PDB file of C-alpha atoms and ligand atoms in Angstrom:
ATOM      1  CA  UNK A   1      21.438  24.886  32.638  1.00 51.00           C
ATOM      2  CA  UNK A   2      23.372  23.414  35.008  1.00 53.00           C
ATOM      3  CA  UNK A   3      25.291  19.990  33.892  1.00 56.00           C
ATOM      4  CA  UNK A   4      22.674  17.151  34.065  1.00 57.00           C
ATOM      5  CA  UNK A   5      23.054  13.896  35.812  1.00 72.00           C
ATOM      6  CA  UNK A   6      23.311  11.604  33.505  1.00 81.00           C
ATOM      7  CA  UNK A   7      24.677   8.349  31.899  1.00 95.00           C
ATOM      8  CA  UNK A   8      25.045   8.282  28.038  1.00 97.00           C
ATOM      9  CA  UNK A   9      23.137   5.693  26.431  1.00 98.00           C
ATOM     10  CA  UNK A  10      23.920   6.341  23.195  1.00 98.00           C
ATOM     11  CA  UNK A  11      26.619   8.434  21.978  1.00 98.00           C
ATOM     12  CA  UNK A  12      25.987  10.606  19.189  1.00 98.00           C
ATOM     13  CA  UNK A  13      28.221   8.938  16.833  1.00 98.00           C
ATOM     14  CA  UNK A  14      26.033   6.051  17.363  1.00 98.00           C
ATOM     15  CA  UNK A  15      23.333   7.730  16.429  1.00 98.00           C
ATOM     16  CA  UNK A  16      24.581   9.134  13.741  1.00 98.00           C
ATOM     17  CA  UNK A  17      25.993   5.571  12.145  1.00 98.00           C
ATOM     18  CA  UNK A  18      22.149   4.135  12.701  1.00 98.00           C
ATOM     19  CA  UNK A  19      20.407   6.877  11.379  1.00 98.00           C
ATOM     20  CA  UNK A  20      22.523   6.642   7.968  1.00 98.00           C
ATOM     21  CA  UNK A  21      21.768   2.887   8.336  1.00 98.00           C
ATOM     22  CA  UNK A  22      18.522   3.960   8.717  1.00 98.00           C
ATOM     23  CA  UNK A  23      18.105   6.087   6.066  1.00 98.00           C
ATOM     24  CA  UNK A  24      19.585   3.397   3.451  1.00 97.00           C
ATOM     25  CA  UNK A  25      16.969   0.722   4.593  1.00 97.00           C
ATOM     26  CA  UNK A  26      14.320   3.180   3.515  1.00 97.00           C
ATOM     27  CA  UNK A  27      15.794   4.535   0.461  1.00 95.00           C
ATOM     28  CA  UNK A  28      15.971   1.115  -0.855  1.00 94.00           C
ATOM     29  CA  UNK A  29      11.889   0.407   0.296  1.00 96.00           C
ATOM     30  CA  UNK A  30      10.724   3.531  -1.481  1.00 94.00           C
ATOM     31  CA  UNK A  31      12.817   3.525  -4.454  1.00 76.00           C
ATOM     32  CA  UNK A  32       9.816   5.103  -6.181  1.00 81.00           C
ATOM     33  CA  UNK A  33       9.674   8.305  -4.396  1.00 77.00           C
ATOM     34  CA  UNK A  34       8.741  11.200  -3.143  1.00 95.00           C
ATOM     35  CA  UNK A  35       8.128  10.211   0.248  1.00 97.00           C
ATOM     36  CA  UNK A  36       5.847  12.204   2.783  1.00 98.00           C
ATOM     37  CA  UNK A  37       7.807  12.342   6.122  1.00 98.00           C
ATOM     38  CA  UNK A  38       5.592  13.490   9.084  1.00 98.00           C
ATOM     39  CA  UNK A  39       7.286  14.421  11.897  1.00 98.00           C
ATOM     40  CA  UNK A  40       5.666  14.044  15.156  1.00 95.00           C
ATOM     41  CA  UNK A  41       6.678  17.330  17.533  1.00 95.00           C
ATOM     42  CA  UNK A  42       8.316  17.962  19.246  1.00 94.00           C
ATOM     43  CA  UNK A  43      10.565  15.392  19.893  1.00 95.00           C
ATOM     44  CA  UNK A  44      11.296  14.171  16.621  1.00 97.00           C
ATOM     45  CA  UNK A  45      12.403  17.059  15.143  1.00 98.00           C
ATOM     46  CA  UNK A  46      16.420  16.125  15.324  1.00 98.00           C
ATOM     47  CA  UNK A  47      16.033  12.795  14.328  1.00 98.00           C
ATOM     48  CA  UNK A  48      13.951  14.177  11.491  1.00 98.00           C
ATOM     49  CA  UNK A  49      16.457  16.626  10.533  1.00 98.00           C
ATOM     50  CA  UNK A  50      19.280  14.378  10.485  1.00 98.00           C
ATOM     51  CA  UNK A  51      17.660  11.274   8.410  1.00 98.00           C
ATOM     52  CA  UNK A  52      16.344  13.730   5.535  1.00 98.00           C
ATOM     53  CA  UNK A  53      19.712  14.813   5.364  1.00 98.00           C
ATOM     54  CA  UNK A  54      21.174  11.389   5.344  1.00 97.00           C
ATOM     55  CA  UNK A  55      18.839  10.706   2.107  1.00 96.00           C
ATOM     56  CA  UNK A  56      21.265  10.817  -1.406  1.00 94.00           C
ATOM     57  CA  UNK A  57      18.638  10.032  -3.597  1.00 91.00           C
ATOM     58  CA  UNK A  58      15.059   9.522  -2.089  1.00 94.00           C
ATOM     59  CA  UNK A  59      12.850  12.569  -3.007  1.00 95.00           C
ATOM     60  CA  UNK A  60      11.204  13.109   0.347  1.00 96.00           C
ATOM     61  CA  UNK A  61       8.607  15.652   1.518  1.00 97.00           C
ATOM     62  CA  UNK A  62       8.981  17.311   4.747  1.00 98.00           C
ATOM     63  CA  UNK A  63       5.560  17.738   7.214  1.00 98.00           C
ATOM     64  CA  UNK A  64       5.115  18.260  10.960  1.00 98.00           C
ATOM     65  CA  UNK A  65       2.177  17.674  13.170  1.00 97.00           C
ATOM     66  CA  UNK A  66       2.609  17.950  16.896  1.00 96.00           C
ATOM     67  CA  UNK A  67       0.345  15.985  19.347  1.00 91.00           C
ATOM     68  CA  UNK A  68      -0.328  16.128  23.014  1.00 84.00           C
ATOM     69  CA  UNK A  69      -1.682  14.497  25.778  1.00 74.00           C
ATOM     70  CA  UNK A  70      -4.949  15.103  28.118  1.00 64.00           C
ATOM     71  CA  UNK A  71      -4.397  15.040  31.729  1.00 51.00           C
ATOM     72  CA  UNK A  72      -0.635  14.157  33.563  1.00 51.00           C
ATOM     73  CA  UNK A  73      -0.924  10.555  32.965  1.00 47.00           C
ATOM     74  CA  UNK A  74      -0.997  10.153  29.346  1.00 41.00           C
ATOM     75  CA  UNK A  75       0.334   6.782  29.332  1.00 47.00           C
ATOM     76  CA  UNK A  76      -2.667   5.343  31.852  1.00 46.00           C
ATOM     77  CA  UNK A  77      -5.636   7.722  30.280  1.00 56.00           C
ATOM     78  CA  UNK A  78      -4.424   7.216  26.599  1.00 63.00           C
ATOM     79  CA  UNK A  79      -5.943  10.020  25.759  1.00 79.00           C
ATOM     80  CA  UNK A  80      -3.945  12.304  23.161  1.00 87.00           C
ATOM     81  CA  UNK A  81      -4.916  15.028  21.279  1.00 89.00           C
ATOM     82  CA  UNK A  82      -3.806  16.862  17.415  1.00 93.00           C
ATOM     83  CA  UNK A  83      -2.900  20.388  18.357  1.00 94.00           C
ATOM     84  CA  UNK A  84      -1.059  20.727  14.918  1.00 96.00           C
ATOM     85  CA  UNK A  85      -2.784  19.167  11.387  1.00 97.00           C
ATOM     86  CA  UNK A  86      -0.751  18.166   8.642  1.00 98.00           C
ATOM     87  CA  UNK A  87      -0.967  21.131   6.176  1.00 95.00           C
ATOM     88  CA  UNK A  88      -0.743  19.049   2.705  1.00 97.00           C
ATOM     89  CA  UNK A  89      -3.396  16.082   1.727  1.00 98.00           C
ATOM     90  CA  UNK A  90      -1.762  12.752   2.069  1.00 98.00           C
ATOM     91  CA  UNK A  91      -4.280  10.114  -0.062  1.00 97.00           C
ATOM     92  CA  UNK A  92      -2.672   8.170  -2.480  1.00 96.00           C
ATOM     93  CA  UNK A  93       1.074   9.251  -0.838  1.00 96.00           C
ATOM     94  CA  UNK A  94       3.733   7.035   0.583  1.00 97.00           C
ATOM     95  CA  UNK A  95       3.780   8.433   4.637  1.00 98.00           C
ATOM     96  CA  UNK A  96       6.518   7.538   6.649  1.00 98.00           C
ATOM     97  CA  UNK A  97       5.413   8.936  10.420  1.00 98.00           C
ATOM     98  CA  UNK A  98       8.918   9.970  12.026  1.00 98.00           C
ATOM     99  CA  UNK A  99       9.028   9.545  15.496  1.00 98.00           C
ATOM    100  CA  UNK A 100      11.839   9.860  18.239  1.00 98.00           C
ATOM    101  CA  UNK A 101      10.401   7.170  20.591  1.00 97.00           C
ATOM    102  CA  UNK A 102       7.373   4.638  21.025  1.00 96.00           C
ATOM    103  CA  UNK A 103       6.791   3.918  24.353  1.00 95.00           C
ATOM    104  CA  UNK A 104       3.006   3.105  25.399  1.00 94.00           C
ATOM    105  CA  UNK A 105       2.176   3.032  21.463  1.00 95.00           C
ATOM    106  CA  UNK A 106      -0.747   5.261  22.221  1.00 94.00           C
ATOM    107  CA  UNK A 107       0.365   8.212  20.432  1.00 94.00           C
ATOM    108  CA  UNK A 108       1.347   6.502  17.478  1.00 96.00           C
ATOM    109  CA  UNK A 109      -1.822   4.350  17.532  1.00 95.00           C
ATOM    110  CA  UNK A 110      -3.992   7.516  17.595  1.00 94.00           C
ATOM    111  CA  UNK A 111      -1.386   9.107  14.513  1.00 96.00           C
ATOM    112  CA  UNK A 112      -1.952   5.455  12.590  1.00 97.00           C
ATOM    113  CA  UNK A 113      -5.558   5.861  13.006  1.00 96.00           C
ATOM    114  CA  UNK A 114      -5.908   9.246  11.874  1.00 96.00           C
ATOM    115  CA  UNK A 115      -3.373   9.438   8.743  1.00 98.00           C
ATOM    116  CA  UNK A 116      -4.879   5.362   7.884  1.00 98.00           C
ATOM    117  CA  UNK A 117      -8.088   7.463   7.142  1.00 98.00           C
ATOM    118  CA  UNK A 118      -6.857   9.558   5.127  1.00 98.00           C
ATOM    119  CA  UNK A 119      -6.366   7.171   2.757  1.00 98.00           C
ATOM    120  CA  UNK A 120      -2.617   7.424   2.189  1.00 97.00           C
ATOM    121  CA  UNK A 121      -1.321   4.770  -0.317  1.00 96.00           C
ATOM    122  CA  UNK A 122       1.301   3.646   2.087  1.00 97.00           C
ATOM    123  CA  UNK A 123       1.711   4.040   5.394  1.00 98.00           C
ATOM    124  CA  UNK A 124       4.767   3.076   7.998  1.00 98.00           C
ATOM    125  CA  UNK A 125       6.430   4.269  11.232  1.00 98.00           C
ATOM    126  CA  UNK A 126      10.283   4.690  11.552  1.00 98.00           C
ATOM    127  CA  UNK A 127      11.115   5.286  15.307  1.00 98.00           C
ATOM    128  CA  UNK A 128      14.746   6.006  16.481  1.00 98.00           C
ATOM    129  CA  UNK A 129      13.784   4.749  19.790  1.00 98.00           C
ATOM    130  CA  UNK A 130      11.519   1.691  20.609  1.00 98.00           C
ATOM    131  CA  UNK A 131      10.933   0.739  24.672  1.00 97.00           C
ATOM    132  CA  UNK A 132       9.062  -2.297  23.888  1.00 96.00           C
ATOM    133  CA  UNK A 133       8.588  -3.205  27.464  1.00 95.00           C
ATOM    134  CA  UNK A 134       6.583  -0.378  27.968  1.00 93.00           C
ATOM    135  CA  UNK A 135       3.878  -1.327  25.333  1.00 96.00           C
ATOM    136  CA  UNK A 136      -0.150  -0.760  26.020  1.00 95.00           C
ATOM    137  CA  UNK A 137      -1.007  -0.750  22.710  1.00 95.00           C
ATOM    138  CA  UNK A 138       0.399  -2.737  20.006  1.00 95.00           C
ATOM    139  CA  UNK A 139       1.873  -0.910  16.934  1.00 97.00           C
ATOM    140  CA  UNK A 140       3.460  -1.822  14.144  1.00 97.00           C
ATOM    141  CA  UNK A 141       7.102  -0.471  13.326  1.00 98.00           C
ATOM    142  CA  UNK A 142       8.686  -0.873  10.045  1.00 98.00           C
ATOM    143  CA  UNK A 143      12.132   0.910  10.997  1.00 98.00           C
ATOM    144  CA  UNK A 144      13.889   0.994  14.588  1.00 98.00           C
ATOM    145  CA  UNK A 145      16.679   2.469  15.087  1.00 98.00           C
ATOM    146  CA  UNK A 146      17.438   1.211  18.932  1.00 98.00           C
ATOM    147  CA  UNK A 147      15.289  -0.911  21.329  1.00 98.00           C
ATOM    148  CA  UNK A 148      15.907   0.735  24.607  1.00 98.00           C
ATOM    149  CA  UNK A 149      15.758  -0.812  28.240  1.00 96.00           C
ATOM    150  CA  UNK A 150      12.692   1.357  30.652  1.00 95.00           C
ATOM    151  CA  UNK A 151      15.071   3.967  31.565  1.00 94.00           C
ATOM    152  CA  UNK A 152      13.942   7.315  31.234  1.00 94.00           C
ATOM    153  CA  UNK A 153      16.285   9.312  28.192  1.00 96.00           C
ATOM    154  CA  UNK A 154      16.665  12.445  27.086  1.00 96.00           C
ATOM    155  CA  UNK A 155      18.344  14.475  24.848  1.00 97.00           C
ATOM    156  CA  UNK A 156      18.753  14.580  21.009  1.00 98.00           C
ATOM    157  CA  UNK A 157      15.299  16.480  21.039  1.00 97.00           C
ATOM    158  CA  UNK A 158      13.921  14.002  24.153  1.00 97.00           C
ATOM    159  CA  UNK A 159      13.187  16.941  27.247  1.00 95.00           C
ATOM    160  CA  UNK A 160      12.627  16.280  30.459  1.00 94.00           C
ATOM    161  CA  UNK A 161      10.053  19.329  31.309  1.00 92.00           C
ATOM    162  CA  UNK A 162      11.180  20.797  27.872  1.00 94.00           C
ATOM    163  CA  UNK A 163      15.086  20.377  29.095  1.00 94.00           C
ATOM    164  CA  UNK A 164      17.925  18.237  27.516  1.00 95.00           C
ATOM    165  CA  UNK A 165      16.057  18.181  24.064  1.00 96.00           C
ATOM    166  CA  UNK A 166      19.954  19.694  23.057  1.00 96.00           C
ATOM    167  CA  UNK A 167      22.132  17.079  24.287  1.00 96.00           C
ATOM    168  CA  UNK A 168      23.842  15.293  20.965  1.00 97.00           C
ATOM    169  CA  UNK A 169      23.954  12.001  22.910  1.00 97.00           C
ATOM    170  CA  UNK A 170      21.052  10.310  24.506  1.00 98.00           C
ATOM    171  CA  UNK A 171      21.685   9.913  28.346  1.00 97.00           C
ATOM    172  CA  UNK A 172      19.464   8.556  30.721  1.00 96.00           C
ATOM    173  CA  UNK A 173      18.614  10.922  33.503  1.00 91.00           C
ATOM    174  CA  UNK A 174      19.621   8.718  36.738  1.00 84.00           C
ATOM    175  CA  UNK A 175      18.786  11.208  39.436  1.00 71.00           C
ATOM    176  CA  UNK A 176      15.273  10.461  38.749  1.00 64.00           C
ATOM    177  CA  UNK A 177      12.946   8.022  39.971  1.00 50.00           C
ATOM    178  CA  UNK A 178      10.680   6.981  37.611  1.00 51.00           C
ATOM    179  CA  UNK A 179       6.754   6.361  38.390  1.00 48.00           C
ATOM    180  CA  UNK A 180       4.680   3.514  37.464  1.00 45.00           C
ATOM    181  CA  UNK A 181       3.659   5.575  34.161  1.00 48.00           C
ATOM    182  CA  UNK A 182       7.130   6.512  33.553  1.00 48.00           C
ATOM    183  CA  UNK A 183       6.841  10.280  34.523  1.00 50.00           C
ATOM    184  CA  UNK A 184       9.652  11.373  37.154  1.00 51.00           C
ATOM    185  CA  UNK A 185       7.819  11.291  40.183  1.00 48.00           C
ATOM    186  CA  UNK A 186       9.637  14.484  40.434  1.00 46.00           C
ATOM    187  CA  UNK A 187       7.438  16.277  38.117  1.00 44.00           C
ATOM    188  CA  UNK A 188       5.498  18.827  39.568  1.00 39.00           C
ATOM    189  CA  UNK A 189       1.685  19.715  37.236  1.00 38.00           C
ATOM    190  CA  UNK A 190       3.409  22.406  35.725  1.00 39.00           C
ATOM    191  CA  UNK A 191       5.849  20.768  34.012  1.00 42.00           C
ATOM    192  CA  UNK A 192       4.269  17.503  32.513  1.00 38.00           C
TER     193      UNK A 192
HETATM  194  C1  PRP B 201       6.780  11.476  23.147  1.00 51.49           C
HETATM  195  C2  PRP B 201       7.253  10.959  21.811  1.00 51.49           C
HETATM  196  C3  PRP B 201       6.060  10.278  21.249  1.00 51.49           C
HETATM  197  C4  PRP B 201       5.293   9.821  22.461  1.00 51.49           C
HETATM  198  C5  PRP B 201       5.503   8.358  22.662  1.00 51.49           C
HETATM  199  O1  PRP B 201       6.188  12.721  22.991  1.00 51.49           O
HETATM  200  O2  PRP B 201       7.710  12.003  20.990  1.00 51.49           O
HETATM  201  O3  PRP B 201       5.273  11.143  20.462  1.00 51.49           O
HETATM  202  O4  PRP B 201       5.822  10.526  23.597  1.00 51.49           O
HETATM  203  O5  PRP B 201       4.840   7.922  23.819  1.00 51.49           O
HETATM  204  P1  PRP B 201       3.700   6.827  23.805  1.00 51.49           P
HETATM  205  O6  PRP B 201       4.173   5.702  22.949  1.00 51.49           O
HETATM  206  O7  PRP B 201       3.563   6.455  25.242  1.00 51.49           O
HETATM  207  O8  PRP B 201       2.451   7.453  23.266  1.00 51.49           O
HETATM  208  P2  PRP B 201       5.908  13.693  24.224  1.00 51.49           P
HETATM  209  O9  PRP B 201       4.511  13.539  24.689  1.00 51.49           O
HETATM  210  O10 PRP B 201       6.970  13.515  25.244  1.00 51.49           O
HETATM  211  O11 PRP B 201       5.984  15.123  23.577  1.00 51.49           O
HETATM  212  P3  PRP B 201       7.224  15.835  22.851  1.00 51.49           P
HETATM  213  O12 PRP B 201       7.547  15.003  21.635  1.00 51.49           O
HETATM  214  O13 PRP B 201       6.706  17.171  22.498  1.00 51.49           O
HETATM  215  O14 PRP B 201       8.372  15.872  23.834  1.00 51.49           O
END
């Protein structure tokens, strides 16, 4: 890959101070453990490994699903869709969804809906990345690491078209314009 045009944002030692911060705030919430982390792939799946590890004494559980959208403009249709179940029953556990940014709140609206059903006995979001401004649908979010301006970021397991998800710092990709829904209005089909 050739080197990306970007500004950093946040610099992975950043990150890496807030997610131990992070991970301390929740410890001391769920002092009665173990605590189901679900993951939401694929762009969670660094922030997820690093706050598990940042745990000293929280017995966690570790669980993925992976959602996607229908149609190029997820963030106007709102329609998502599972494409990977959780492979464990969660009623009567403490869920923590794990997610690496809210931006619409659709997907985690749909994820809220769908685990709140399944009767978990607790149930809260902790995203690294929150673009408030950016809201549709309002969610609740018990743990934020960063509120970001309506810049479009990447790296630290954030892709744009399935790039940058590598970068350790989170950069904001400033060759690209940015649509109305927030897609590059570089993307081509093929690569939303
Ligand atoms: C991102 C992110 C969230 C969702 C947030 O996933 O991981 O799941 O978008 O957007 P929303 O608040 O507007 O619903 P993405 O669809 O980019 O897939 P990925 O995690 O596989 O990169």
């Amino acid at each position: 890959m050739t080197a990306p045009a970007t500004r950093v944002l946040l610099s992975a030692a950043q990150i890496e101070q807030r997610v131990k911060e992070m991970a301390r705030q929740i410890e001391a919430d769920y002092a009665e453990g173990p605590l189901y982390l679900v993951s939401v792939l694929k762009g969670s799946f660094i922030f997820m490994a690093d706050l598990v590890r940042a745990f000293e004494r929280l017995r966690v559980r570790t669980e993925f699903m992976a959602i996607s959208s229908y149609g190029t403009e997820k963030t106007s249709s709102g329609q998502v869709k599972l494409t990977r179940d959780l492979d464990v029953s969660i009623e009567g556990q403490q869920v923590l969804i794990v997610e690496d940014i809210v931006d619409s709140g659709l997907t985690l609206s749909y994820l809220l809906n769908l685990l709140g059903a399944r009767r978990p006995r607790s149930l809260a979001v902790a995203t690294l990345l929150d673009k408030p401004e950016r809201r549709v649908k309002p969610v609740e979010i018990r743990y934020t690491g960063f509120q970001i301006p309506d810049e479009f970021v990447v790296g630290y397991g954030l892709d744009f078209a399935e790039d940058y998800r590598n970068l350790r710092d989170i950069c904001v990709l400033e060759e690209i314009a940015t649509s109305a829904s927030g897609a590059p209005a570089a993307w081509s089909e093929s690569e939303r």
